[in-house]
Coordinates of C-alpha atoms in Angstrom, one line a residue:
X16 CA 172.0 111.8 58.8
X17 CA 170.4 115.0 60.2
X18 CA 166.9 114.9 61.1
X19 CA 165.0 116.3 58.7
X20 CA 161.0 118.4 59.4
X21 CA 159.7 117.9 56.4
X22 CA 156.8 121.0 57.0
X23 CA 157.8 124.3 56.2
X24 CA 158.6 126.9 58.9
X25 CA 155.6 130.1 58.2
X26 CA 156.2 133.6 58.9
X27 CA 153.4 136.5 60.3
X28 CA 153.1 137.7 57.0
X29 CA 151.5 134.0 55.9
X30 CA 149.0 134.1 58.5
X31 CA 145.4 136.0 58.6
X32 CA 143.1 135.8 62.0
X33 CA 139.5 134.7 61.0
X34 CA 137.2 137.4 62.8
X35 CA 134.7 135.7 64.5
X36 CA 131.1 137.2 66.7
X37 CA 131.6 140.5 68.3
X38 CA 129.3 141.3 70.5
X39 CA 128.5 145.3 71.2
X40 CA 130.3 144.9 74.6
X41 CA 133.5 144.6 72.1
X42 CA 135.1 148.0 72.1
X43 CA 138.4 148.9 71.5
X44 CA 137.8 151.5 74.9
X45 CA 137.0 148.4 77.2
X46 CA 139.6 146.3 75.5
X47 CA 142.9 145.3 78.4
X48 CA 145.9 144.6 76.6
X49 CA 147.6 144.0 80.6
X50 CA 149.8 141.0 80.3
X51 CA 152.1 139.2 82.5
X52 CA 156.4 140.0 81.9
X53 CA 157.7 137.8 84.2
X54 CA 156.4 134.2 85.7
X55 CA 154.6 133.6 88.5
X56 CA 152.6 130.3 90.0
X57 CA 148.9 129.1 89.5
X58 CA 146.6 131.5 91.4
X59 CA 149.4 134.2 91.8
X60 CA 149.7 137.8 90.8
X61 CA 153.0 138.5 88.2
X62 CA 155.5 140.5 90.1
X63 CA 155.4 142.7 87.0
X64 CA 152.3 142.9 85.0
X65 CA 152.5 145.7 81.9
X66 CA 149.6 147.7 80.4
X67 CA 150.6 147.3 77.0
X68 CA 152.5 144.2 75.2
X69 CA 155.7 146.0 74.1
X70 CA 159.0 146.0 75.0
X71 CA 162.2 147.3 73.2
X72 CA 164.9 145.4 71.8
X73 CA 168.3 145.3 73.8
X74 CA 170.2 147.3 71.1
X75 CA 172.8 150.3 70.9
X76 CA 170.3 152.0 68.6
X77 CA 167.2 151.2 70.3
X78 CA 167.1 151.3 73.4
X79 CA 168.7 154.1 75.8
X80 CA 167.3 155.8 79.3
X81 CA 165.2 158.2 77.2
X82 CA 163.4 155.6 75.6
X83 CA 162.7 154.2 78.6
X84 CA 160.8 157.0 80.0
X85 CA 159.1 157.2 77.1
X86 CA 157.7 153.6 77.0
X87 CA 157.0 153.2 80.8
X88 CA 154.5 155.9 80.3
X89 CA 152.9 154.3 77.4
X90 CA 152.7 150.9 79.7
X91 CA 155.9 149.0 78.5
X92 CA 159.5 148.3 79.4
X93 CA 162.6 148.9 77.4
X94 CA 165.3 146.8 77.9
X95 CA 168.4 149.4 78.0
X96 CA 171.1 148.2 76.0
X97 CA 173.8 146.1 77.7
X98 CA 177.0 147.1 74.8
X99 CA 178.7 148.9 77.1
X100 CA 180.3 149.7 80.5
X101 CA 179.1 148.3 83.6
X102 CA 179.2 152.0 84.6
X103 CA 177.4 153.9 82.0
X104 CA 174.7 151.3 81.7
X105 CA 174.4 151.2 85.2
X106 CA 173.9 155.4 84.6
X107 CA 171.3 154.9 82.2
X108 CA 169.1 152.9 84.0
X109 CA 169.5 155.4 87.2
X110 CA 168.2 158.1 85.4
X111 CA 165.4 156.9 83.9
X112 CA 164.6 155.2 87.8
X113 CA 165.6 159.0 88.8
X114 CA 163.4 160.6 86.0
X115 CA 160.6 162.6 87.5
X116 CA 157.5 163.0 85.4
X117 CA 157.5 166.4 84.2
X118 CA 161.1 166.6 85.2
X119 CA 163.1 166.3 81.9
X120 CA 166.9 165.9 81.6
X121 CA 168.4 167.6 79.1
X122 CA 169.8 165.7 75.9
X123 CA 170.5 169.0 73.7
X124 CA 173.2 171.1 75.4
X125 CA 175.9 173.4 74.1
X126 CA 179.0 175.6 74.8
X127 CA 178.9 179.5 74.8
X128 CA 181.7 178.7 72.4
X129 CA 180.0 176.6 70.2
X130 CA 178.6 178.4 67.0
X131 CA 175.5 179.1 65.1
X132 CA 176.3 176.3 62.6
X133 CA 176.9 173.8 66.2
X134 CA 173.6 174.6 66.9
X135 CA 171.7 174.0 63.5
X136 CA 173.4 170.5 63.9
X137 CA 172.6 169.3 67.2
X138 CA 169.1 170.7 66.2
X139 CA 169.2 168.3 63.1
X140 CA 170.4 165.3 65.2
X141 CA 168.0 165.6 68.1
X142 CA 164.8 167.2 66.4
X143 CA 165.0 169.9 69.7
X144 CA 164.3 173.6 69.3
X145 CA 165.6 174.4 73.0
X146 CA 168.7 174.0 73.9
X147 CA 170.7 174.2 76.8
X148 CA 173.7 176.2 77.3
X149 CA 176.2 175.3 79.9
X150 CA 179.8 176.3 80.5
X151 CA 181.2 172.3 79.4
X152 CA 178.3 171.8 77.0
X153 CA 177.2 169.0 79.1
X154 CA 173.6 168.6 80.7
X155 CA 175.0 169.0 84.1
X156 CA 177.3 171.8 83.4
X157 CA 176.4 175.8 85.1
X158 CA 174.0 177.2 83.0
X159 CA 174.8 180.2 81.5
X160 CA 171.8 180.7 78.7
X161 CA 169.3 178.7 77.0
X162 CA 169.5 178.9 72.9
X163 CA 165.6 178.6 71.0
X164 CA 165.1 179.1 67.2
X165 CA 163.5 182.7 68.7
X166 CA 167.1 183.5 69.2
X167 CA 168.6 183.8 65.8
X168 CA 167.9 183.8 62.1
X169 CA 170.3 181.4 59.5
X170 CA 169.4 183.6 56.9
X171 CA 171.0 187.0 58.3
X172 CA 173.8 185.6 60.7
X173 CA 176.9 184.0 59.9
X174 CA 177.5 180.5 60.7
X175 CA 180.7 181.0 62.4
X176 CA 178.3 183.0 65.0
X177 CA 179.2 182.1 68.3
X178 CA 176.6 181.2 70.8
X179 CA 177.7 183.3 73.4
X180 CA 176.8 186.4 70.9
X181 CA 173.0 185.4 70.4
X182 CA 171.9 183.5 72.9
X183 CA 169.4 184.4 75.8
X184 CA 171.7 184.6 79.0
X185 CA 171.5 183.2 82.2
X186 CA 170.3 186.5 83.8
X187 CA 167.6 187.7 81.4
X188 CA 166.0 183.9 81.9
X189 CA 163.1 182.8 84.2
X190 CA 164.1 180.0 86.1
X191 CA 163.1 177.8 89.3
X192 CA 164.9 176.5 91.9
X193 CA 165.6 172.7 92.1
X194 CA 163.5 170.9 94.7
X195 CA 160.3 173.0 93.0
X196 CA 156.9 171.0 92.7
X197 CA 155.8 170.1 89.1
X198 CA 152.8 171.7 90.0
X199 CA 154.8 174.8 90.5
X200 CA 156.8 175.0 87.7
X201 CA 153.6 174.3 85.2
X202 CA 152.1 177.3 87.5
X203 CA 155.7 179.3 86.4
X204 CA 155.2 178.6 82.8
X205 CA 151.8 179.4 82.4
X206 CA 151.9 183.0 84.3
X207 CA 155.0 184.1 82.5
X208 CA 153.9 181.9 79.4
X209 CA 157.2 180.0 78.7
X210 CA 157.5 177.1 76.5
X211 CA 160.6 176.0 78.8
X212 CA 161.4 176.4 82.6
X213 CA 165.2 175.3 83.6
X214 CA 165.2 173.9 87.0
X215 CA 168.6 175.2 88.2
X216 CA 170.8 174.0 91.2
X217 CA 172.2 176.4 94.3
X218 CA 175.5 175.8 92.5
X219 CA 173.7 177.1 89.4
X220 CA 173.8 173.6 87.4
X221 CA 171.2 172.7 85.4
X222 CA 169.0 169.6 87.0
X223 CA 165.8 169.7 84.5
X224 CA 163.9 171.0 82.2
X225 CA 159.8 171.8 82.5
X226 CA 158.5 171.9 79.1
X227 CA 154.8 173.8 79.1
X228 CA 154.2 170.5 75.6
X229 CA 154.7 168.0 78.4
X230 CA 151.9 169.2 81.1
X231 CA 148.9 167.6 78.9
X232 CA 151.2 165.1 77.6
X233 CA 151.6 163.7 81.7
X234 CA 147.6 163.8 81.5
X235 CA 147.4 161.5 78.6
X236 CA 149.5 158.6 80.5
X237 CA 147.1 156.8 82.5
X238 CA 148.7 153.5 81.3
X239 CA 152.3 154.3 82.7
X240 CA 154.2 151.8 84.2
X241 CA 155.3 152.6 88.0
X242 CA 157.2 150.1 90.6
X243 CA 155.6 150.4 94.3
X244 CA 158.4 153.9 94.8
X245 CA 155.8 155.3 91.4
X246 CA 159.2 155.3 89.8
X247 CA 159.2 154.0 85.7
X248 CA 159.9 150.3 85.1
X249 CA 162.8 149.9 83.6
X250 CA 164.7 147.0 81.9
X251 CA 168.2 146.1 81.3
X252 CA 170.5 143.8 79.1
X253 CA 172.9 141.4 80.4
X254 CA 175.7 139.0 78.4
X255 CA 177.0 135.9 79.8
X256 CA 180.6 136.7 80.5
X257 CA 180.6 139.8 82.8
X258 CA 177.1 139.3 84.6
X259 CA 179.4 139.0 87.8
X260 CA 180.3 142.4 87.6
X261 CA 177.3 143.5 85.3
X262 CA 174.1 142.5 87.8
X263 CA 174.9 143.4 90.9
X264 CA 175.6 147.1 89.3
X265 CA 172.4 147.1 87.5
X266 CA 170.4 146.5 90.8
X267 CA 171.9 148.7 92.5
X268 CA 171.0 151.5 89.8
X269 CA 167.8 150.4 90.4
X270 CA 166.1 148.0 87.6
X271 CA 163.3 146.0 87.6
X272 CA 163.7 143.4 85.6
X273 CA 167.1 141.9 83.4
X274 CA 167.3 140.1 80.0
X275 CA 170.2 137.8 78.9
X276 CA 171.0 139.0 75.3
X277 CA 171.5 136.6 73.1
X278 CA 171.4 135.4 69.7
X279 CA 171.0 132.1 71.0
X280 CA 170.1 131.2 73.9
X281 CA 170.0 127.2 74.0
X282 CA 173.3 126.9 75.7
X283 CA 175.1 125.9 78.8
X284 CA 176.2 130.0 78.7
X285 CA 172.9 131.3 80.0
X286 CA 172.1 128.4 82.1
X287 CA 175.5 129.5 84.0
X288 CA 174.4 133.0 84.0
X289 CA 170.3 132.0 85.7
X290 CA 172.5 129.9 88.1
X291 CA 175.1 132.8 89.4
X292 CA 171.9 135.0 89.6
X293 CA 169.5 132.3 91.2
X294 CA 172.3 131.2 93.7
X295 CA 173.0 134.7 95.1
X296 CA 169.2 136.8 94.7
X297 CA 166.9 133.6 94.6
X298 CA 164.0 135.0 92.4
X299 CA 164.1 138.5 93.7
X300 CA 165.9 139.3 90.4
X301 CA 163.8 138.9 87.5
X302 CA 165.6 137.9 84.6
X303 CA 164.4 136.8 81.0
X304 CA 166.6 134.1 79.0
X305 CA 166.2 133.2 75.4
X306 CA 166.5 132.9 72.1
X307 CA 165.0 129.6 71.1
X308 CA 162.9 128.8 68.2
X309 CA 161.5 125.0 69.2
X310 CA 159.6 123.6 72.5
X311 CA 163.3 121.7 73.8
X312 CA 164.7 125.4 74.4
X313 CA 161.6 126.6 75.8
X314 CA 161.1 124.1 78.5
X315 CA 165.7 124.2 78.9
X316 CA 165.5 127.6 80.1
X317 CA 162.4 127.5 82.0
X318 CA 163.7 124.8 83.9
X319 CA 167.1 127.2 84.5
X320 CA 164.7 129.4 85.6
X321 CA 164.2 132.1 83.3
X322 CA 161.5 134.7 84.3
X323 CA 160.6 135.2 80.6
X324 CA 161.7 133.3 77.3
X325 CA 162.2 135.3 74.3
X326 CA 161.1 133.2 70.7
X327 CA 162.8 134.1 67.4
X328 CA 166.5 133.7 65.6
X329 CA 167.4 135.7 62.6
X330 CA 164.0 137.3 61.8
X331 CA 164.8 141.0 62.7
X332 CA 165.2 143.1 60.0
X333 CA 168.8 144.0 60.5
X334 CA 169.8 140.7 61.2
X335 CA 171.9 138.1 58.5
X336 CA 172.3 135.6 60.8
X337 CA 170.0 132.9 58.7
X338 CA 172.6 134.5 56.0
X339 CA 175.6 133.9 57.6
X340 CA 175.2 130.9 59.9
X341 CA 172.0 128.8 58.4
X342 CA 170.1 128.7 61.7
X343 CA 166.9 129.6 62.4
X344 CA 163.5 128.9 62.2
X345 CA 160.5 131.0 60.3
X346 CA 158.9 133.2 63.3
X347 CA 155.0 132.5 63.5
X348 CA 156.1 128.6 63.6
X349 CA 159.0 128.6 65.7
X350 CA 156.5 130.8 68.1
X351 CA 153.4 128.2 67.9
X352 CA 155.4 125.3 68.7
X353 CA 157.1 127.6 72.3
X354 CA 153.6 128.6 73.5
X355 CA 152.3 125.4 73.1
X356 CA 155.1 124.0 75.3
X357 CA 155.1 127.2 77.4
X358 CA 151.0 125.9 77.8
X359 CA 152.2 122.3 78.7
X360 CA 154.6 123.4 81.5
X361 CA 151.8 125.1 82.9
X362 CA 149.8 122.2 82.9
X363 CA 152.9 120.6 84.4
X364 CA 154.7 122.4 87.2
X365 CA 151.9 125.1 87.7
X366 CA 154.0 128.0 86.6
X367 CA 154.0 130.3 84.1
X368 CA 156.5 131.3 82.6
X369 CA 155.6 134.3 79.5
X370 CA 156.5 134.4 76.3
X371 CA 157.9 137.0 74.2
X372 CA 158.3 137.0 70.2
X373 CA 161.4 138.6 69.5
X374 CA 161.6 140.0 65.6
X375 CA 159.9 139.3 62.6
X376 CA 157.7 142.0 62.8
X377 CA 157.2 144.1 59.9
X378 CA 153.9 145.4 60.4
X379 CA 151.3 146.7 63.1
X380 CA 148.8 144.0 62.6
X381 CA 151.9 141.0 62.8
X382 CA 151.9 142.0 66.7
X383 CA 148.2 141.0 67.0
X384 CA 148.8 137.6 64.9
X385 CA 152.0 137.1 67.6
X386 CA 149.5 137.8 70.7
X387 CA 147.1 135.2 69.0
X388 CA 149.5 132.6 68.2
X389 CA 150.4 132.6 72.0
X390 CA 153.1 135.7 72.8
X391 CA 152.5 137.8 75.9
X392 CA 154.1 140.2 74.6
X393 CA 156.9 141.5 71.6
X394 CA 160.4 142.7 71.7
X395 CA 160.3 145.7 68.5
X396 CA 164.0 146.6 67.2
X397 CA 163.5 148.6 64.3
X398 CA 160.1 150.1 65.4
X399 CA 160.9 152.4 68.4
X400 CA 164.5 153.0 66.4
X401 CA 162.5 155.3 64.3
X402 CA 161.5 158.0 67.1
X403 CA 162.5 160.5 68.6
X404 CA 163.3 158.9 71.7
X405 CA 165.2 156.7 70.4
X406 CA 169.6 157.2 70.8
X407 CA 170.2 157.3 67.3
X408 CA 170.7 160.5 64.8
X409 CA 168.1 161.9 62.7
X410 CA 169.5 162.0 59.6
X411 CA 168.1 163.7 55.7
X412 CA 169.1 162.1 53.2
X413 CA 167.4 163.6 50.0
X414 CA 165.4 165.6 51.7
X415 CA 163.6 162.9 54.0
X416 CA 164.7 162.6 57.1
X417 CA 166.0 159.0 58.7
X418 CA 167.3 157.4 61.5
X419 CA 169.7 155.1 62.0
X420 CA 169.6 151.7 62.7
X421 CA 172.4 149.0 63.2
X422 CA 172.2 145.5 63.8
X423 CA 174.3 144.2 67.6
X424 CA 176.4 141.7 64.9
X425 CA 177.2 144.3 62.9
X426 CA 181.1 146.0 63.1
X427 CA 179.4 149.1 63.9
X428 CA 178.6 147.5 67.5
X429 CA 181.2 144.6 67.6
X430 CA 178.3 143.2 70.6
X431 CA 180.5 139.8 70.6
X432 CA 179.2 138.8 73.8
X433 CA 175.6 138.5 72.0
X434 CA 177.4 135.9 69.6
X435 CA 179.4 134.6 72.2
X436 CA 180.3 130.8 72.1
X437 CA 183.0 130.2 74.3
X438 CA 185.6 130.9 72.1
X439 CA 187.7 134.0 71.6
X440 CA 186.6 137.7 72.6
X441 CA 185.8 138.9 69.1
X442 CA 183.2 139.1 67.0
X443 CA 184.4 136.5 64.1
X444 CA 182.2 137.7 61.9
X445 CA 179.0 139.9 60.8
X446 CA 175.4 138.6 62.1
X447 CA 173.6 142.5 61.1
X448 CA 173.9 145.3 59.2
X449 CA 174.2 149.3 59.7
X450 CA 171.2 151.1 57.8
X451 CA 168.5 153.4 57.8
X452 CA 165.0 153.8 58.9
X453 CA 162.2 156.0 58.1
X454 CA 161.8 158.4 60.6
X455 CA 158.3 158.4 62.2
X456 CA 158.6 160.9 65.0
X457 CA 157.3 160.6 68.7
X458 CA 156.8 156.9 70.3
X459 CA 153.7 158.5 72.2
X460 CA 151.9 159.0 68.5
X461 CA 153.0 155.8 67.1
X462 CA 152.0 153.6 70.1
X463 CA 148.8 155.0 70.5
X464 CA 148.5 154.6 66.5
X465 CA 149.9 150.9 66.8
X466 CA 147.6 149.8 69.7
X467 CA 144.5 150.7 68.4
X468 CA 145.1 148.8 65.6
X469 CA 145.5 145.9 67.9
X470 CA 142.4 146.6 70.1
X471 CA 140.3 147.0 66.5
X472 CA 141.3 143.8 65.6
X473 CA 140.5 141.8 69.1
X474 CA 137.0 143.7 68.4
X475 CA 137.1 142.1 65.5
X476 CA 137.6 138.8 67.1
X477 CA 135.3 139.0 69.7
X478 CA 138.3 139.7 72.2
X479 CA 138.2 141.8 75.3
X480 CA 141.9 140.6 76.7
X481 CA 145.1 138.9 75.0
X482 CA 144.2 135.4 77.0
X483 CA 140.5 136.3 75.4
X484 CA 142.4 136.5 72.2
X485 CA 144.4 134.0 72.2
X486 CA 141.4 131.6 73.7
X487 CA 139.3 133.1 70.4
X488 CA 141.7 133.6 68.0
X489 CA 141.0 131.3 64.4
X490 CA 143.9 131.7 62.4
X491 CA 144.8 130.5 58.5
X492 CA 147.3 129.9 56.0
X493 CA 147.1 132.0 52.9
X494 CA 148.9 131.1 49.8
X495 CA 151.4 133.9 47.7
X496 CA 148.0 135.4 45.7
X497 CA 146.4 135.8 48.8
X498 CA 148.8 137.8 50.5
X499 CA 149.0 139.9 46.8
X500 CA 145.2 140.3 47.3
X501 CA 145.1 141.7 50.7
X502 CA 146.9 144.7 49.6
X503 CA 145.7 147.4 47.0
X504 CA 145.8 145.9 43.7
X505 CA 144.3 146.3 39.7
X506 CA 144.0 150.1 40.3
X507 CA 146.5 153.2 39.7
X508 CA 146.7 155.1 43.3
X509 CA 146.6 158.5 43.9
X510 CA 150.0 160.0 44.8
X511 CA 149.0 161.7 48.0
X512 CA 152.1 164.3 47.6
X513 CA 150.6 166.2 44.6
X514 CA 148.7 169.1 45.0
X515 CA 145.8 169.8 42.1
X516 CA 145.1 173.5 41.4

């Protein structure tokens, strides 16, 4: 018969860190959350170190080049999503290497054809006030005008308006020439007081945009996350079937660091893929591995040389694959037992090899309880799917805007190769759904929001660092009332919509 573990497999929510002495050195301004993302030996320095323990989850929904700009400058990495051609993965992760702080490709771009009601839409779907108009509609296209909500009024122009009609044209528009300084374009914005500045080609194609919202926002990165070139760090997603053709393309586009996706990563499958890789870049391509839920996996693919290991099967909050196949494990516990091996192959072999919990996290305060239990870091799916950055529409759905969210084994995405077994090329069935999340607006906000949560908590603690933390860190079982208890209870709330006259 199988073998049976008796104890029950505990999830973040279960869990409550003990605070323990702070001393008045403990504040959340001299508080490092640097950690390492890939391995390195006993008294070395991590090849890649971030500033803040995030990365995002390897997902069609999630995870595309603007994204990754966005969380490079926090301190992260995104992981762009591997569910698609060599080619336009390859693209995405050349433009964010390309992206020049300040210098902002354009996502919202239209046809002097197009109409009014066009407009209102793409407006809708990207959240963007400014938008780009080019003789194909594309961001690359001539420019011909630029489109703001200055430029018309829904309530006195007819839908069927083309663009062409109301639009500010090409020639009545201040623009710069491409190869200007950002130091010069800010100085062009500010003396003819512009909210936008297209950076135009000598072919007249439009290369950027200078937005005068972004010159305070480049000030407020000091934790952004550069290679040695101070280009953004960038990540990418691999499978185990085309990484032949997939890797070498993804290098050449220029990322830092890859990541087998996987819904499970215990298999011969990815110790092929770490083999191809290792046998033809030796360790100059970093490359996380994963997922596993017990110490066996761990130490498997650290011995295949994985850079990273990512912990965690069927916690994420789109996934059904503890539905659908009956594996899994509960996250805080499959996470405990990793880092405790992760620790003993330390002790072992001398090298490191990080950690990263991958799902289960529901709320801000479960990252810090996945830091303490042992994580370097966390892979967040349906977090970052609710910004702006992220590739999926903003949609309103009675009046409150969402955006949407679909699982890699749902038939939206048909990702097969995440599921992939060695049998057919298919996906056989669903391991996620297609939904809906809240939309919160910009990463930038929400980060900062997130992370200061974090660093009050390690205050709380008496933590100055995650190893500090983790070193620290008392944590304890609660029981079902306990958790009910922790939340508001035995009063009526206020509802903070209503106004009182």
């Amino acid at each position: 018969m199988a073998k049976i573990i008796n104890e029950p497999a505990h999830t973040f929510n279960e869990y409550l860190l003990i605070p323990g002495y702070s001393s008045s050195a403990c504040v959340p301004d001299a508080i490092s959350l640097k950690t390492p993302l890939v391995k390195y030996k006993k008294g070395e320095t991590p090849a890649i170190t971030m500033n803040i323990p995030m990365v995002s989850a390897i997902m069609q929904s999630v995870s595309g080049d603007r994204l990754a700009v966005a969380l490079a400058k926090e301190g992260g990495v995104s992981f762009i999503y591997g569910a698609q051609t060599v080619e336009d993965e390859a693209a995405m992760v050349a433009r964010a290497k390309n992206h020049k702080a300040g210098f902002v490709t354009s996502d919202s771009n239209i046809s002097p054809e197009a109409t009014l009601a066009d407009v209102l839409a793409l407006k809708n779907r990207t959240g963007h006030s400014t938008v780009a108009v080019t003789e194909d509609g594309t961001s690359e296209g001539r420019l011909v005008g630029i489109v703001t909500s200055r430029d018309y009024r829904v309530s006195r122009m007819a839908p069927e308006t083309k663009v062409s009609e109301f639009m500010t044209p090409f020639d009545k528009l201040i623009w710069a020439k491409e190869g200007t300084s950002l130091k010069e374009a800010n100085d062009i914005i500010w003396e003819h007081k512009l909210n936008a500045l297209p950076i135009v080609s000598e072919s007249g194609k439009l290369c950027y945009f200078v937005f005068r919202k972004d010159y305070e926002s480049h000030k407020q990165n000091p934790d952004e996350l550069l290679d040695a070139d101070k280009r953004y760090v960038v990540g990418a997603g691999i499978n185990t079937r085309d990484y032949a053709e997939r890797v070498p393309a993804l290098i050449e586009a220029g990322a830092d660091v890859l990541c087998i996706d996987s819904s499970e990563g215990f298999s011969d499958w990815q110790k092929f893929t770490l083999a191809w890789i290792r046998e033809r870049y030796g360790d100059s391509v970093k490359v996380g591995a994963g997922n596993v839920v017990d110490a066996a996996g761990f130490r498997f693919l650290a011995d295949c040389g994985a850079d990273f290991v990512k912990v965690g099967i069927g916690g994420g909050s789109i996934c059904i694959t503890r539905e659908t196949k009956g594996i899994g494990r509960g996250q805080a516990t499959a996470l405990i037992e990793v880092c405790a091996e992760r620790d003993r192959y330390f002790e072992e072999t001398g090298i490191y090899v990080p950690v990263c919990s991958d799902g289960g996290i529901v709320y801000d305060h479960h990252i810090t309880l996945a830091l303490a239990m042992g994580a370097d870091f966390v892979m967040l799916g349906r977090y970052f799917a609710r910004f702006d950055e992220s590739p999926s529409n903003r949609v309103s759905i009675g009046g409150t805007y969402y955006k949407e969210y679909w699982g890699e084994g749902s038939a939206r995405a048909r990702n097969w190769q995440r599921y992939d077994n060695g049998g057919e090329s298919k996906l056989g069935f669903e391991e996620g759904v297609d939904s809906y999340v809240p939309y919160a607006g910009s990463l930038h906000d929400n980060v900062a929001m997130t992370l200061s949560k974090v660093k009050s908590t390690m205050c709380n603690c008496g933590a100055l660092t995650i190893p500090e933390l983790q070193e620290k860190a008392v944590l304890t079982l609660v029981s079902a009332t306990s958790i009910v208890e922790g939340g508001a209870h035995d009063v009526i709330q206020k509802d903070t919509t209503t106004t009182f006259k």
